[in-house]
Amino acid sequence: MQGTKANTAAARQSWQRTSALLLLSSALASLLSSAPALAQQPRRPDPQPQRPSAEAEARAAESRGQSALPATAANAGIVRSVVVRGTERLEPETVRSYLNLAIGDRYDRDGLDTALKALYASELFADATIRDDNGALTVEVKENPVINRIVIEGGKRVKEEKIREEIRLAPRQIFTRSKARADLGRILELYRRGGRFAASVEPKIIQLEQNRVDVVFEINEGPKSKIRQINILGNVKKKEGEIRKQMASKQSRPWRFFSSNDTYDPDRLAYDQQKLRQYYLTEGYADFRVASVVAELTPDKKDFLVTYVVEEGERYKFGKVDLKSDLRDIKPSEFRPIIRMKEGDWYDAQAIENTVEGLSETAGLLGYAFADVRPNFERDKEKLVMNVTFQIGEVPRVYVEKVAINGNTITYDQVIRREFRLAEGDAFNSIKVKRTKDRLLGLGFFQDKLDIEQKPGTTPDRIVLEANVEERPTGELQLSAGFSSIERFIFSASVRQRNFRGRGQEIRLSGNISSFSRSVEAGFTEPYLGGRNLALGIDIFRRDFRSFRFTGNNTRDTTYTQVSTGFQVRTGFSITEFWAASLRYGLSREEIGLDEAVFFTNGVCDPLRAGRFLCEQLGNRTISTVGYSIIFNSLNNVRLPSSGQRFGFNQDLAGLPIGIKFLTSRINYDWFTPLFGSDFILNIGGEASYVTGYGGQDVILTNRFFLGQPQFRGFNIRGVGPRVLRRPLDGNGEIVQDRRQALDDALGGQASYLARVEVRIPLGSAIQELGLRPSLFADVGALWSLRTPNLTCQNGPTFNAPIQPGQTTPCLASDGFSAGFVEQFLGNTPRPRVSVGLGVNWNSPFGPFRFDLAKALLTQPGDDPQLFQFNVGTAF
C-alpha cells in the first residue's frame, strides 16, 4: 500500500517538473518572437517634468512654420471632445466652425495641422494652439484686436482724404498685420505717384482696453524727387538741348519753383518718348526710335538721373505724293489742294495726319460718315525719299437713322434735340455734328466731356448719332461779400436757374449792395416760345447809384445820386446758323439829385460847391427806348471760348413816344484762336460806341459813356475821357499841381473806342482746377466828343461862359479851398491811350476775382493811370 503511494507521489512530481519545463519553453519562445516588435517601439518619454509646455511647443512649431501639435497627435484617433479657451468677443462655436472637426470624427496629425491653418487663415486670431489628450482636443486662441480708429500723422502734401482712400483697414474691423502691411505699401505708392520717393510710413499700434487698438500711420513725406539730370545718348543730328526742349519733363533748376515738370513721374517719361518720336517724325527722321529709358534713383532718394538712348536714323524727304479715291463724289483732281505737302519737302508725319483729317472732314461734308482714308507709304532707303499715296476707300453715303440721347436726368430731350443740326433722315454732315456739340456745350447745362458718338445703323448706309451728356448743376444760390478797388465793400445775393424745370428756361433774382450802388433785379427768359425759334424775356429793376469823385490823397466823396426804376421786354430769333437778331423795349424813370446839405446854398445848387456842370443835370426824367441787335456768334464755347468769332451791332432810340431824346449805337467784335496750334489762346477784340441827342436836346450826364477800369486796364475807374479838375491855389496864388490835392469830376463822352489783344496762358491741370486763368494783354482806347461845359468861374464867380480845353478859371475861396481854386476841362480828345500788363482771373468760392497789373504807356492830359487793380464780386 505504501509502495503504491510512493510511486504515485513520484509520478506527480515528475509531471509537475515536465509541465514547468513546457511552460518555461513556451514563455521563452513567446519572448523571442516578440523581441523585434519591442525593439521598434520608442521609449516612452519621461513624465511631465521633462516635457515642454504645450504653449512653448506651439510657439516653437509656429516659428518653424509647423503645426503647434504635441507628438502624441501623430497616431490616428477619434475626437472625444473639443474645448475652446481664450475667446473674448467670439463664441466658442465660431472657433469650432473653422476646425472642421466634430465629436466622433476620426483625425490624425495632418487633420489637426489643417485645422490650425484654418484658424490662422480666418485672420481672427493672433495666436492659436491645439492640444490633444487621447481625443480630448483643447483649442487655445488669442483673438486679433478690433480697430478703434485710424490716425494719420505727418501727411501735409497729400490730402488726408486721398490717403484714407488707399487704406483698407477701418474702425470696428479686425486688425491684422498683413492688412497693415498692404495699406503701408499703398500709401507709399500714392506718394511715389506724386514724385516723393523718399517718403516713409511707419505703422504703430496703441493698445486699448477690451482688446482694442488705435492704428497710427506716421508719415515722413520727404522732399519731392526731382530730375537732377536728363542725359541723351545716341543723338548725332540733333543737339541735346534741342531734344530736351521737346520733353514735358525738365531738369530741376532753381528758377522752376512754379513748375512741377521737374519732379519725377514715370507716366511723364512715357509721354516724353511719344513727344520725342513725334518731334523726330516731323523733322523727317522716319526711322527714329527710343531704344531705352533708364531712371536711376540717387542714394539719398532725393533725385533721379534719367538717360534716354535714341536711334535717330536718316532724314527723309517726300517723294511722290498722290491721291486715289474710290468715292464717286471725291475726284482726286478736285481735292488735290487739300494735300499741302509736295515732292522735295522734308518728311513730316504731322502734315500727313493733318491731311488725313482734312480728307475725312471733307468726305463727312459730303455725307460719308465712315470715310476710310489711309496713307500708304513706300520708303526708298537708298534715295532717302518717302512716297505717300492717300487712298480713300469706297463706303456708302450715310444718312441719319436715329438720334439717341443718354445721361440727361433733368433736361428734357426736346431741349437737346432742338440744338441738333441734323435730324432723322438727313444726310450725314460732320461739320453739323461738330456744330451740334458746340451748341450743346454753349447751353451750359452739361459737363465739358460731352460726346456725340457715331454708331453704325441697321444697314451700312445708316448711322446712329448718340449724344452722351452729363448734367451739371444749373441752379445758383450765391451769397458773397468782397472788396474791390472800384466799389470798396460789396455784398451780393442772387438766385438763378438757367435750366428751370429742365426746359431750358432762365429765371433769376439778384440784389447788390456796395459803398456806391444798390440794385434789385428780376428776370425770366423763354428761349423757344411755343416750340418756335423765338425767345421772349422780361426784366424789371431798381438801381440806386451814388456817383463819386476823387478828392485829396485819392479819397472819394459822393457827388450826384441816380435812381432808376423800370422794365424791359425783349425778344430774339435766329436768322441763320450763326446770325441772330433781337428786339427790345424799355421804360424807366430816372431821378438825379445832390446832397442838399453839402452842395446846396439857400435851397439852390451852389456851383462853387458842386460845379455848374453838375447843377445843370439835376431833375427827374423818363426814358423810353426801342432797340435792336444784330449778332453773329461762332464761338465753340460761350463761357470760355478757344476758337470762333463774335460780332454785335446794337442801336437804341430813346424818346418814342415820350421822354428825353437820344440815339445810342454800339458795335463790338471778338476773335479767338489757338496760337500756333498750342494751348495758348489769342483774343483780338474791340468795341466802339456813339450817342447823340436829337430834337434840340443834349445828352445828359447819365446817358454818356465812361471809360476806365475794369474795361480799360491800366487806368482808374472813369480815368479816361473828358473831366473837370478843380485845383486849389496856394498862399501865393499859384496853382497846386499835385493831382492828389484836386477834385476830379469825370463828365463822360459821347464817342469811344477800345481795342485789346490778349493771350490766355495755359497752366497745369492742378492750377486749372483751382479756376486760375492768367493772361497777357494790351489795351488801346479813347473817350471824347463832349461839348465844352459851363464851368463855375470865368474872370469871377458869376461869369457863365464856356472856355477852351485846358484854360484855367480862377474862383473865389470856397469850402475846402481857403485860397481859391481853378477849374480845368481836360481829356476831350480821340488820341489813343495805351496800356499793357498781366491779368489773372480766378473763379473763387466767394465770387469772381480779377487781378490786373497794368502799365499805361501812352496817356493824355487829365488821364488818371492806375498800376494795380483788383475786383471781387460784381464789377461796376
mmCIF file with all atom_site columns, C-alpha atoms in Angstrom, residues 353-420:
data_model
loop_
_atom_site.group_PDB
_atom_site.id
_atom_site.type_symbol
_atom_site.label_atom_id
_atom_site.label_alt_id
_atom_site.label_comp_id
_atom_site.label_asym_id
_atom_site.label_entity_id
_atom_site.label_seq_id
_atom_site.pdbx_PDB_ins_code
_atom_site.Cartn_x
_atom_site.Cartn_y
_atom_site.Cartn_z
_atom_site.occupancy
_atom_site.B_iso_or_equiv
_atom_site.pdbx_formal_charge
_atom_site.auth_seq_id
_atom_site.auth_comp_id
_atom_site.auth_asym_id
_atom_site.auth_atom_id
_atom_site.pdbx_PDB_model_num
ATOM 1  C CA . GLU A 1 353 ? -2.096  113.407 -90.032  1.00 0.00 ? 353 GLU A CA 1
ATOM 2  C CA . ASN A 1 354 ? -3.499  116.836 -90.892  1.00 0.00 ? 354 ASN A CA 1
ATOM 3  C CA . THR A 1 355 ? -4.115  115.726 -94.456  1.00 0.00 ? 355 THR A CA 1
ATOM 4  C CA . VAL A 1 356 ? -5.922  112.566 -93.342  1.00 0.00 ? 356 VAL A CA 1
ATOM 5  C CA . GLU A 1 357 ? -8.089  114.639 -91.019  1.00 0.00 ? 357 GLU A CA 1
ATOM 6  C CA . GLY A 1 358 ? -8.846  117.173 -93.735  1.00 0.00 ? 358 GLY A CA 1
ATOM 7  C CA . LEU A 1 359 ? -9.820  114.490 -96.254  1.00 0.00 ? 359 LEU A CA 1
ATOM 8  C CA . SER A 1 360 ? -12.009 112.757 -93.645  1.00 0.00 ? 360 SER A CA 1
ATOM 9  C CA . GLU A 1 361 ? -13.812 116.006 -92.804  1.00 0.00 ? 361 GLU A CA 1
ATOM 10 C CA . THR A 1 362 ? -14.334 116.733 -96.479  1.00 0.00 ? 362 THR A CA 1
ATOM 11 C CA . ALA A 1 363 ? -15.791 113.278 -97.004  1.00 0.00 ? 363 ALA A CA 1
ATOM 12 C CA . GLY A 1 364 ? -18.004 113.861 -93.953  1.00 0.00 ? 364 GLY A CA 1
ATOM 13 C CA . LEU A 1 365 ? -19.321 117.065 -95.502  1.00 0.00 ? 365 LEU A CA 1
ATOM 14 C CA . LEU A 1 366 ? -20.449 115.019 -98.492  1.00 0.00 ? 366 LEU A CA 1
ATOM 15 C CA . GLY A 1 367 ? -22.271 112.516 -96.281  1.00 0.00 ? 367 GLY A CA 1
ATOM 16 C CA . TYR A 1 368 ? -19.625 109.804 -95.918  1.00 0.00 ? 368 TYR A CA 1
ATOM 17 C CA . ALA A 1 369 ? -19.521 109.405 -92.146  1.00 0.00 ? 369 ALA A CA 1
ATOM 18 C CA . PHE A 1 370 ? -17.150 106.447 -92.070  1.00 0.00 ? 370 PHE A CA 1
ATOM 19 C CA . ALA A 1 371 ? -14.724 107.569 -94.751  1.00 0.00 ? 371 ALA A CA 1
ATOM 20 C CA . ASP A 1 372 ? -11.711 105.260 -94.865  1.00 0.00 ? 372 ASP A CA 1
ATOM 21 C CA . VAL A 1 373 ? -8.656  107.441 -95.537  1.00 0.00 ? 373 VAL A CA 1
ATOM 22 C CA . ARG A 1 374 ? -5.375  105.594 -95.376  1.00 0.00 ? 374 ARG A CA 1
ATOM 23 C CA . PRO A 1 375 ? -1.886  106.838 -96.228  1.00 0.00 ? 375 PRO A CA 1
ATOM 24 C CA . ASN A 1 376 ? 0.220   104.176 -97.936  1.00 0.00 ? 376 ASN A CA 1
ATOM 25 C CA . PHE A 1 377 ? 3.977   104.592 -97.601  1.00 0.00 ? 377 PHE A CA 1
ATOM 26 C CA . GLU A 1 378 ? 6.724   103.458 -99.949  1.00 0.00 ? 378 GLU A CA 1
ATOM 27 C CA . ARG A 1 379 ? 10.148  104.013 -98.437  1.00 0.00 ? 379 ARG A CA 1
ATOM 28 C CA . ASP A 1 380 ? 13.266  104.267 -100.574 1.00 0.00 ? 380 ASP A CA 1
ATOM 29 C CA . LYS A 1 381 ? 16.183  103.869 -98.168  1.00 0.00 ? 381 LYS A CA 1
ATOM 30 C CA . GLU A 1 382 ? 18.782  104.433 -100.869 1.00 0.00 ? 382 GLU A CA 1
ATOM 31 C CA . LYS A 1 383 ? 17.397  107.752 -102.118 1.00 0.00 ? 383 LYS A CA 1
ATOM 32 C CA . LEU A 1 384 ? 16.031  108.643 -98.671  1.00 0.00 ? 384 LEU A CA 1
ATOM 33 C CA . VAL A 1 385 ? 12.599  109.556 -100.010 1.00 0.00 ? 385 VAL A CA 1
ATOM 34 C CA . MET A 1 386 ? 9.118   108.619 -98.816  1.00 0.00 ? 386 MET A CA 1
ATOM 35 C CA . ASN A 1 387 ? 6.407   108.166 -101.419 1.00 0.00 ? 387 ASN A CA 1
ATOM 36 C CA . VAL A 1 388 ? 2.915   108.662 -99.984  1.00 0.00 ? 388 VAL A CA 1
ATOM 37 C CA . THR A 1 389 ? -0.398  107.726 -101.550 1.00 0.00 ? 389 THR A CA 1
ATOM 38 C CA . PHE A 1 390 ? -3.629  108.735 -99.799  1.00 0.00 ? 390 PHE A CA 1
ATOM 39 C CA . GLN A 1 391 ? -6.256  106.101 -100.507 1.00 0.00 ? 391 GLN A CA 1
ATOM 40 C CA . ILE A 1 392 ? -9.937  106.889 -99.856  1.00 0.00 ? 392 ILE A CA 1
ATOM 41 C CA . GLY A 1 393 ? -11.788 103.602 -99.721  1.00 0.00 ? 393 GLY A CA 1
ATOM 42 C CA . GLU A 1 394 ? -15.268 103.053 -101.027 1.00 0.00 ? 394 GLU A CA 1
ATOM 43 C CA . VAL A 1 395 ? -18.015 103.486 -98.426  1.00 0.00 ? 395 VAL A CA 1
ATOM 44 C CA . PRO A 1 396 ? -21.714 104.222 -98.901  1.00 0.00 ? 396 PRO A CA 1
ATOM 45 C CA . ARG A 1 397 ? -23.209 107.664 -98.355  1.00 0.00 ? 397 ARG A CA 1
ATOM 46 C CA . VAL A 1 398 ? -24.676 107.700 -94.884  1.00 0.00 ? 398 VAL A CA 1
ATOM 47 C CA . TYR A 1 399 ? -27.976 109.020 -93.586  1.00 0.00 ? 399 TYR A CA 1
ATOM 48 C CA . VAL A 1 400 ? -29.001 109.650 -90.007  1.00 0.00 ? 400 VAL A CA 1
ATOM 49 C CA . GLU A 1 401 ? -31.212 106.779 -88.878  1.00 0.00 ? 401 GLU A CA 1
ATOM 50 C CA . LYS A 1 402 ? -31.701 107.815 -85.269  1.00 0.00 ? 402 LYS A CA 1
ATOM 51 C CA . VAL A 1 403 ? -30.692 110.460 -82.746  1.00 0.00 ? 403 VAL A CA 1
ATOM 52 C CA . ALA A 1 404 ? -30.279 108.962 -79.270  1.00 0.00 ? 404 ALA A CA 1
ATOM 53 C CA . ILE A 1 405 ? -29.703 110.929 -76.066  1.00 0.00 ? 405 ILE A CA 1
ATOM 54 C CA . ASN A 1 406 ? -28.241 109.433 -72.899  1.00 0.00 ? 406 ASN A CA 1
ATOM 55 C CA . GLY A 1 407 ? -27.493 110.850 -69.465  1.00 0.00 ? 407 GLY A CA 1
ATOM 56 C CA . ASN A 1 408 ? -29.992 113.721 -69.324  1.00 0.00 ? 408 ASN A CA 1
ATOM 57 C CA . THR A 1 409 ? -31.585 113.198 -65.932  1.00 0.00 ? 409 THR A CA 1
ATOM 58 C CA . ILE A 1 410 ? -33.031 116.736 -65.683  1.00 0.00 ? 410 ILE A CA 1
ATOM 59 C CA . THR A 1 411 ? -33.094 118.290 -69.131  1.00 0.00 ? 411 THR A CA 1
ATOM 60 C CA . TYR A 1 412 ? -35.939 117.283 -71.436  1.00 0.00 ? 412 TYR A CA 1
ATOM 61 C CA . ASP A 1 413 ? -34.999 115.514 -74.667  1.00 0.00 ? 413 ASP A CA 1
ATOM 62 C CA . GLN A 1 414 ? -36.632 118.242 -76.731  1.00 0.00 ? 414 GLN A CA 1
ATOM 63 C CA . VAL A 1 415 ? -34.291 120.864 -75.228  1.00 0.00 ? 415 VAL A CA 1
ATOM 64 C CA . ILE A 1 416 ? -31.320 118.848 -76.507  1.00 0.00 ? 416 ILE A CA 1
ATOM 65 C CA . ARG A 1 417 ? -32.873 117.833 -79.827  1.00 0.00 ? 417 ARG A CA 1
ATOM 66 C CA . ARG A 1 418 ? -33.616 121.416 -80.827  1.00 0.00 ? 418 ARG A CA 1
ATOM 67 C CA . GLU A 1 419 ? -29.866 122.115 -80.694  1.00 0.00 ? 419 GLU A CA 1
ATOM 68 C CA . PHE A 1 420 ? -29.110 119.272 -83.138  1.00 0.00 ? 420 PHE A CA 1
#
